[in-house]
Amino acid sequence: LICACLCLLLPRPGATEEVPVSDASLQQLLEVTESRKLLDGMAAQLDSVMQASLANATAGKNVSAEEQAILDDMRAEMVALMKEQLSWSSFEPIVMDIYRRTFTESEVQGMLEFYRSPAGRAVIAKMPQVTEATMRSMLVWMGPMQEKMQALQQK
């Protein structure tokens, strides 16, 4: 019985121990996937989505020039705040930590191989379009739910 328990604790032949991901590999992955560029583009996308959301919220309503100026100023301030908060210097350590806790070195190497391939390059190039289209679709999709939630709040 003792021998059987000891055998269970010993490494199995062919079993590999997962190697923690290195910072150098993570840096390569973030560079190859153009993560910084993607984050920078998010602010512009959020501005576009906010414009559409405000236009949707005010559709069919009489909005005076003064009220429109207030809405435009609010949107501009919100975009400036997002750009400040979504800076790469503040976001990179968070991403590095999440990736470090989530992936192994072999998994990151596999991702690097994929993202360096033609298919991976296409994913990187098209992801901003996918993200923007998803955000716009979510606004439309969530519209009825928001109306119902507002009704519940008023109730």
PDB file of C-alpha atoms in Angstrom, residues 1 11 14 18 26 39-40 44 46 56 72 79-80 84 100 112 115 117 137 148 153:
ATOM      1  CA  LEU A   1       0.000   0.000   0.000  1.00  0.00           C
ATOM      2  CA  PRO A  11       6.275  11.778 -11.781  1.00  0.00           C
ATOM      3  CA  GLY A  14       6.236  11.138 -20.295  1.00  0.00           C
ATOM      4  CA  GLU A  18       4.138  22.950 -16.859  1.00  0.00           C
ATOM      5  CA  LEU A  26       4.407  37.612 -22.686  1.00  0.00           C
ATOM      6  CA  LEU A  39      -6.301  49.310 -26.583  1.00  0.00           C
ATOM      7  CA  ASP A  40      -5.611  52.697 -28.164  1.00  0.00           C
ATOM      8  CA  ALA A  44     -12.131  55.827 -30.554  1.00  0.00           C
ATOM      9  CA  LEU A  46     -16.084  53.828 -27.399  1.00  0.00           C
ATOM     10  CA  ASN A  56     -30.451  56.692 -29.907  1.00  0.00           C
ATOM     11  CA  ASP A  72     -21.522  66.751 -26.391  1.00  0.00           C
ATOM     12  CA  VAL A  79     -13.852  59.972 -23.760  1.00  0.00           C
ATOM     13  CA  ALA A  80     -10.957  61.944 -22.257  1.00  0.00           C
ATOM     14  CA  GLU A  84      -6.571  58.508 -19.463  1.00  0.00           C
ATOM     15  CA  ARG A 100       1.027  34.948 -16.248  1.00  0.00           C
ATOM     16  CA  LEU A 112       2.842  33.097 -30.747  1.00  0.00           C
ATOM     17  CA  TYR A 115      -0.504  34.850 -34.321  1.00  0.00           C
ATOM     18  CA  SER A 117       0.744  32.696 -39.112  1.00  0.00           C
ATOM     19  CA  SER A 137     -24.797  45.117 -31.876  1.00  0.00           C
ATOM     20  CA  LYS A 148     -37.621  47.257 -19.282  1.00  0.00           C
ATOM     21  CA  GLN A 153     -36.771  51.384 -11.716  1.00  0.00           C
TER      22      GLN A 153
END
